[in-house]
PDB file of C-alpha atoms in Angstrom:
ATOM      1  CA  MET A   1     -32.266 -10.453 -11.137  1.00  0.00           C
ATOM      2  CA  SER A   2     -28.819  -9.201 -11.015  1.00  0.00           C
ATOM      3  CA  VAL A   3     -26.882  -6.991  -9.657  1.00  0.00           C
ATOM      4  CA  ASP A   4     -25.369  -3.496 -10.793  1.00  0.00           C
ATOM      5  CA  ASP A   5     -24.758  -0.385  -9.779  1.00  0.00           C
ATOM      6  CA  GLY A   6     -28.448   1.043 -11.008  1.00  0.00           C
ATOM      7  CA  LEU A   7     -30.203  -1.441  -8.429  1.00  0.00           C
ATOM      8  CA  VAL A   8     -27.868   0.391  -5.724  1.00  0.00           C
ATOM      9  CA  ALA A   9     -28.034   3.872  -6.255  1.00  0.00           C
ATOM     10  CA  ASP A  10     -31.887   3.329  -6.069  1.00  0.00           C
ATOM     11  CA  VAL A  11     -32.289   1.290  -3.439  1.00  0.00           C
ATOM     12  CA  LEU A  12     -30.502   3.522  -0.960  1.00  0.00           C
ATOM     13  CA  ALA A  13     -31.614   6.984  -3.338  1.00  0.00           C
ATOM     14  CA  GLY A  14     -34.960   5.355  -2.620  1.00  0.00           C
ATOM     15  CA  PHE A  15     -34.503   3.863   0.749  1.00  0.00           C
ATOM     16  CA  SER A  16     -33.045   7.542   1.769  1.00  0.00           C
ATOM     17  CA  GLY A  17     -36.289   9.226   0.968  1.00  0.00           C
ATOM     18  CA  ILE A  18     -38.362   6.462   3.368  1.00  0.00           C
ATOM     19  CA  ASP A  19     -35.562   6.825   7.142  1.00  0.00           C
ATOM     20  CA  ALA A  20     -32.274   6.698   6.179  1.00  0.00           C
ATOM     21  CA  SER A  21     -31.626   4.487   8.948  1.00  0.00           C
ATOM     22  CA  LEU A  22     -32.634   1.907   6.158  1.00  0.00           C
ATOM     23  CA  ALA A  23     -30.035   3.593   3.928  1.00  0.00           C
ATOM     24  CA  ASP A  24     -27.463   2.913   6.289  1.00  0.00           C
ATOM     25  CA  THR A  25     -28.484  -0.701   6.890  1.00  0.00           C
ATOM     26  CA  ALA A  26     -28.611  -0.794   3.214  1.00  0.00           C
ATOM     27  CA  LEU A  27     -25.496   0.602   2.580  1.00  0.00           C
ATOM     28  CA  ASP A  28     -24.130  -1.494   5.010  1.00  0.00           C
ATOM     29  CA  TYR A  29     -25.159  -4.757   3.702  1.00  0.00           C
ATOM     30  CA  PHE A  30     -23.848  -3.556   0.606  1.00  0.00           C
ATOM     31  CA  LEU A  31     -20.198  -3.142   2.184  1.00  0.00           C
ATOM     32  CA  ALA A  32     -20.459  -6.452   3.498  1.00  0.00           C
ATOM     33  CA  TRP A  33     -21.015  -8.211   0.604  1.00  0.00           C
ATOM     34  CA  PRO A  34     -18.190  -7.567  -1.494  1.00  0.00           C
ATOM     35  CA  GLY A  35     -18.344 -10.886  -3.539  1.00  0.00           C
ATOM     36  CA  THR A  36     -21.693 -10.003  -4.749  1.00  0.00           C
ATOM     37  CA  TYR A  37     -21.375  -5.921  -4.319  1.00  0.00           C
ATOM     38  CA  LYS A  38     -18.126  -5.771  -6.440  1.00  0.00           C
ATOM     39  CA  MET A  39     -16.247  -2.087  -5.560  1.00  0.00           C
ATOM     40  CA  ASP A  40     -14.967  -1.143  -9.176  1.00  0.00           C
ATOM     41  CA  ALA A  41     -17.620  -2.515 -11.306  1.00  0.00           C
ATOM     42  CA  ILE A  42     -21.043  -1.699  -8.945  1.00  0.00           C
ATOM     43  CA  LEU A  43     -20.268   0.608  -6.039  1.00  0.00           C
ATOM     44  CA  THR A  44     -18.258   2.584  -7.587  1.00  0.00           C
ATOM     45  CA  PRO A  45     -19.871   3.678 -10.607  1.00  0.00           C
ATOM     46  CA  ALA A  46     -23.663   3.737  -7.716  1.00  0.00           C
ATOM     47  CA  ALA A  47     -21.106   6.181  -5.804  1.00  0.00           C
ATOM     48  CA  LEU A  48     -20.202   8.349  -9.047  1.00  0.00           C
ATOM     49  CA  SER A  49     -23.923   8.186 -10.219  1.00  0.00           C
ATOM     50  CA  LEU A  50     -25.926   9.849  -6.525  1.00  0.00           C
ATOM     51  CA  THR A  51     -22.929  11.634  -6.400  1.00  0.00           C
ATOM     52  CA  GLU A  52     -23.410  14.038  -9.673  1.00  0.00           C
ATOM     53  CA  ALA A  53     -26.835  14.188  -9.216  1.00  0.00           C
ATOM     54  CA  GLU A  54     -28.625  16.643  -7.904  1.00  0.00           C
ATOM     55  CA  VAL A  55     -30.510  15.671  -6.041  1.00  0.00           C
ATOM     56  CA  SER A  56     -28.820  12.522  -4.043  1.00  0.00           C
ATOM     57  CA  GLY A  57     -25.337  14.009  -3.663  1.00  0.00           C
ATOM     58  CA  ASN A  58     -25.034  15.715  -0.460  1.00  0.00           C
ATOM     59  CA  LEU A  59     -27.430  12.955   1.867  1.00  0.00           C
ATOM     60  CA  PRO A  60     -25.709  10.365   3.925  1.00  0.00           C
ATOM     61  CA  VAL A  61     -25.894   7.711   3.360  1.00  0.00           C
ATOM     62  CA  VAL A  62     -24.096   9.031  -1.016  1.00  0.00           C
ATOM     63  CA  ILE A  63     -21.316  10.557   1.203  1.00  0.00           C
ATOM     64  CA  ARG A  64     -21.275   7.160   3.376  1.00  0.00           C
ATOM     65  CA  LEU A  65     -20.459   5.217   0.103  1.00  0.00           C
ATOM     66  CA  ARG A  66     -18.731   7.917  -1.634  1.00  0.00           C
ATOM     67  CA  GLN A  67     -16.291   7.747   1.824  1.00  0.00           C
ATOM     68  CA  ALA A  68     -15.859   3.601   1.015  1.00  0.00           C
ATOM     69  CA  VAL A  69     -14.900   4.871  -2.776  1.00  0.00           C
ATOM     70  CA  ALA A  70     -12.609   6.584  -2.037  1.00  0.00           C
ATOM     71  CA  ALA A  71     -10.479   4.256   0.859  1.00  0.00           C
ATOM     72  CA  HIS A  72     -10.606   1.823  -1.431  1.00  0.00           C
ATOM     73  CA  ILE A  73      -8.823   4.083  -4.208  1.00  0.00           C
ATOM     74  CA  GLN A  74      -6.492   5.808  -2.254  1.00  0.00           C
ATOM     75  CA  ARG A  75      -5.268   2.215  -0.459  1.00  0.00           C
ATOM     76  CA  ARG A  76      -5.269   1.535  -4.831  1.00  0.00           C
ATOM     77  CA  VAL A  77      -3.195   4.645  -5.573  1.00  0.00           C
ATOM     78  CA  ALA A  78      -0.816   4.534  -2.288  1.00  0.00           C
ATOM     79  CA  GLU A  79       0.480   1.259  -3.438  1.00  0.00           C
ATOM     80  CA  ASP A  80       4.147   1.081  -5.418  1.00  0.00           C
ATOM     81  CA  LEU A  81       3.624   1.903  -9.498  1.00  0.00           C
ATOM     82  CA  SER A  82       7.806   1.608 -10.755  1.00  0.00           C
ATOM     83  CA  PRO A  83       7.828  -0.477 -13.609  1.00  0.00           C
ATOM     84  CA  PRO A  84       9.787  -4.027 -12.641  1.00  0.00           C
ATOM     85  CA  ALA A  85      13.298  -3.506 -11.840  1.00  0.00           C
ATOM     86  CA  ASP A  86      14.511  -7.222 -13.082  1.00  0.00           C
ATOM     87  CA  SER A  87      12.877  -9.378 -16.113  1.00  0.00           C
ATOM     88  CA  ARG A  88      11.719 -11.336 -12.581  1.00  0.00           C
ATOM     89  CA  ARG A  89       7.891 -12.166 -13.354  1.00  0.00           C
ATOM     90  CA  ASP A  90       5.724 -12.934 -10.680  1.00  0.00           C
ATOM     91  CA  SER A  91       5.994 -16.956 -11.449  1.00  0.00           C
ATOM     92  CA  GLN A  92       2.196 -18.311  -9.518  1.00  0.00           C
ATOM     93  CA  LEU A  93       1.302 -20.990 -11.324  1.00  0.00           C
ATOM     94  CA  ASN A  94      -1.536 -23.174 -10.309  1.00  0.00           C
ATOM     95  CA  CYS A  95       0.339 -26.569 -12.751  1.00  0.00           C
ATOM     96  CA  ARG A  96       3.156 -27.991 -10.842  1.00  0.00           C
ATOM     97  CA  CYS A  97       4.271 -30.527 -13.658  1.00  0.00           C
ATOM     98  CA  GLN A  98       7.176 -30.556 -14.925  1.00  0.00           C
ATOM     99  CA  ASP A  99       7.210 -28.173 -18.705  1.00  0.00           C
ATOM    100  CA  CYS A 100       5.171 -25.411 -15.726  1.00  0.00           C
ATOM    101  CA  THR A 101       8.227 -25.686 -13.511  1.00  0.00           C
ATOM    102  CA  GLU A 102      10.373 -24.809 -16.687  1.00  0.00           C
ATOM    103  CA  LEU A 103       8.553 -21.717 -17.220  1.00  0.00           C
ATOM    104  CA  ARG A 104       8.373 -20.925 -13.185  1.00  0.00           C
ATOM    105  CA  LEU A 105      12.094 -20.777 -12.979  1.00  0.00           C
ATOM    106  CA  PHE A 106      12.334 -19.676 -16.040  1.00  0.00           C
ATOM    107  CA  LEU A 107       9.808 -16.086 -14.341  1.00  0.00           C
ATOM    108  CA  ASP A 108      11.452 -16.343 -11.041  1.00  0.00           C
ATOM    109  CA  ASN A 109      14.824 -15.031 -13.417  1.00  0.00           C
ATOM    110  CA  PRO A 110      15.623 -11.690 -12.556  1.00  0.00           C
ATOM    111  CA  THR A 111      17.991 -11.494 -15.920  1.00  0.00           C
ATOM    112  CA  GLN A 112      16.001 -14.214 -18.573  1.00  0.00           C
ATOM    113  CA  ALA A 113      13.695 -11.781 -20.682  1.00  0.00           C
ATOM    114  CA  ARG A 114      13.077 -15.193 -23.236  1.00  0.00           C
ATOM    115  CA  TRP A 115      12.804 -18.516 -23.087  1.00  0.00           C
ATOM    116  CA  GLN A 116      12.718 -21.139 -26.588  1.00  0.00           C
ATOM    117  CA  PHE A 117      10.566 -24.036 -24.977  1.00  0.00           C
ATOM    118  CA  LYS A 118      11.079 -27.441 -27.566  1.00  0.00           C
ATOM    119  CA  ALA A 119       8.644 -29.074 -26.903  1.00  0.00           C
ATOM    120  CA  ALA A 120       5.333 -31.271 -27.986  1.00  0.00           C
ATOM    121  CA  GLU A 121       2.396 -29.673 -29.662  1.00  0.00           C
ATOM    122  CA  ASN A 122       0.508 -30.465 -26.904  1.00  0.00           C
ATOM    123  CA  ARG A 123       3.159 -29.755 -24.272  1.00  0.00           C
ATOM    124  CA  ARG A 124       3.319 -25.949 -25.394  1.00  0.00           C
ATOM    125  CA  GLY A 125       0.288 -25.774 -25.736  1.00  0.00           C
ATOM    126  CA  HIS A 126      -0.303 -26.033 -21.605  1.00  0.00           C
ATOM    127  CA  VAL A 127       2.068 -24.378 -21.032  1.00  0.00           C
ATOM    128  CA  GLU A 128       0.984 -21.282 -23.062  1.00  0.00           C
ATOM    129  CA  GLN A 129      -2.605 -22.065 -21.345  1.00  0.00           C
ATOM    130  CA  ASN A 130      -1.202 -21.584 -18.399  1.00  0.00           C
ATOM    131  CA  ILE A 131       0.191 -18.476 -19.306  1.00  0.00           C
ATOM    132  CA  LYS A 132      -2.720 -17.177 -20.325  1.00  0.00           C
ATOM    133  CA  SER A 133      -4.185 -18.476 -17.830  1.00  0.00           C
ATOM    134  CA  SER A 134      -2.407 -16.939 -14.541  1.00  0.00           C
ATOM    135  CA  GLN A 135      -2.019 -13.510 -16.684  1.00  0.00           C
ATOM    136  CA  CYS A 136       1.755 -14.509 -16.909  1.00  0.00           C
ATOM    137  CA  ASP A 137       3.977 -10.594 -18.211  1.00  0.00           C
ATOM    138  CA  VAL A 138       4.604 -13.081 -20.919  1.00  0.00           C
ATOM    139  CA  ASP A 139       3.894 -12.753 -25.219  1.00  0.00           C
ATOM    140  CA  CYS A 140       4.549 -16.156 -26.823  1.00  0.00           C
ATOM    141  CA  ARG A 141       4.892 -17.056 -30.326  1.00  0.00           C
ATOM    142  CA  THR A 142       5.634 -20.728 -32.392  1.00  0.00           C
ATOM    143  CA  GLU A 143       9.039 -21.029 -34.016  1.00  0.00           C
ATOM    144  CA  LYS A 144       8.555 -23.480 -36.625  1.00  0.00           C
ATOM    145  CA  LEU A 145      12.271 -23.780 -37.417  1.00  0.00           C
ATOM    146  CA  ASN A 146      12.563 -27.831 -36.427  1.00  0.00           C
ATOM    147  CA  ARG A 147      11.159 -29.755 -34.935  1.00  0.00           C
ATOM    148  CA  PRO A 148       9.985 -30.478 -32.530  1.00  0.00           C
ATOM    149  CA  TYR A 149       8.354 -26.381 -32.553  1.00  0.00           C
ATOM    150  CA  SER A 150       9.497 -23.986 -30.255  1.00  0.00           C
ATOM    151  CA  LEU A 151       7.319 -21.983 -28.219  1.00  0.00           C
ATOM    152  CA  VAL A 152       9.038 -18.485 -27.703  1.00  0.00           C
ATOM    153  CA  CYS A 153       8.087 -16.464 -23.900  1.00  0.00           C
ATOM    154  CA  THR A 154       9.179 -13.128 -23.980  1.00  0.00           C
ATOM    155  CA  LYS A 155       8.112 -11.472 -20.538  1.00  0.00           C
ATOM    156  CA  ASN A 156       6.723  -8.123 -20.500  1.00  0.00           C
ATOM    157  CA  GLN A 157       5.088  -4.909 -18.702  1.00  0.00           C
ATOM    158  CA  ALA A 158       2.011  -5.931 -19.273  1.00  0.00           C
ATOM    159  CA  SER A 159       1.314  -6.444 -15.392  1.00  0.00           C
ATOM    160  CA  TYR A 160       2.438  -2.542 -14.835  1.00  0.00           C
ATOM    161  CA  GLN A 161       0.648  -1.862 -17.790  1.00  0.00           C
ATOM    162  CA  ARG A 162      -2.323  -2.434 -16.561  1.00  0.00           C
ATOM    163  CA  ARG A 163      -1.272  -0.243 -13.147  1.00  0.00           C
ATOM    164  CA  VAL A 164      -0.569   2.470 -14.700  1.00  0.00           C
ATOM    165  CA  VAL A 165      -4.773   2.799 -16.745  1.00  0.00           C
ATOM    166  CA  GLN A 166      -6.216   1.734 -13.371  1.00  0.00           C
ATOM    167  CA  ARG A 167      -3.843   4.514 -11.770  1.00  0.00           C
ATOM    168  CA  GLU A 168      -5.478   6.974 -14.255  1.00  0.00           C
ATOM    169  CA  LYS A 169      -8.524   6.046 -14.027  1.00  0.00           C
ATOM    170  CA  ASP A 170      -8.511   5.853  -9.739  1.00  0.00           C
ATOM    171  CA  LEU A 171      -7.679   9.726 -10.390  1.00  0.00           C
ATOM    172  CA  ALA A 172     -10.454  10.312 -12.271  1.00  0.00           C
ATOM    173  CA  VAL A 173     -12.946   8.013 -10.560  1.00  0.00           C
ATOM    174  CA  LEU A 174     -11.160  10.723  -6.769  1.00  0.00           C
ATOM    175  CA  ALA A 175     -11.644  13.838  -9.002  1.00  0.00           C
ATOM    176  CA  ARG A 176     -15.281  12.606  -9.859  1.00  0.00           C
ATOM    177  CA  LEU A 177     -16.613  11.820  -6.415  1.00  0.00           C
ATOM    178  CA  GLY A 178     -15.428  15.523  -5.164  1.00  0.00           C
ATOM    179  CA  ILE A 179     -11.574  14.145  -3.862  1.00  0.00           C
ATOM    180  CA  TRP A 180      -8.482  14.808  -3.697  1.00  0.00           C
ATOM    181  CA  ALA A 181      -6.166  11.395  -4.185  1.00  0.00           C
ATOM    182  CA  GLY A 182      -4.210  12.424  -1.261  1.00  0.00           C
ATOM    183  CA  GLY A 183      -6.680  12.731   1.407  1.00  0.00           C
TER     184      GLY A 183
END
């Protein structure tokens, strides 16, 4: 059986109709297992659907769920939302090979926006795969002017842009929950 927001909403609404303490116990369980009942993917949509349902929107368990979701979102909204001040980017990579060490040095450099990695295809592919798997803020293209070809890496602001989009979504969710973003 897969876990989704509909299941959570049905359990909370159904248990509330039987016994409020049973619904509270179920919510405690959902909140205690964030790996299974993910706040953004499951509990937030459940809170929204229950809040917007006339019958269940004011149930005590729904109010508690709404408060938990709001606290989670408000923590994220409170985080700084400034674009990068320089060209330094997150350099957390799993690989420690020499080529990825060069990539890490490029990512850590506050003044270097572009890097050319001239290497054989397998090495370029390895570096590019690590850029993708680590979600580095880097655009890549292969330059085929000379052999060996070069992987041209240019830093971007993808993480910042994702945070801007997330902030807009978070504020919209708080409004739908009937909660002011500042408190």
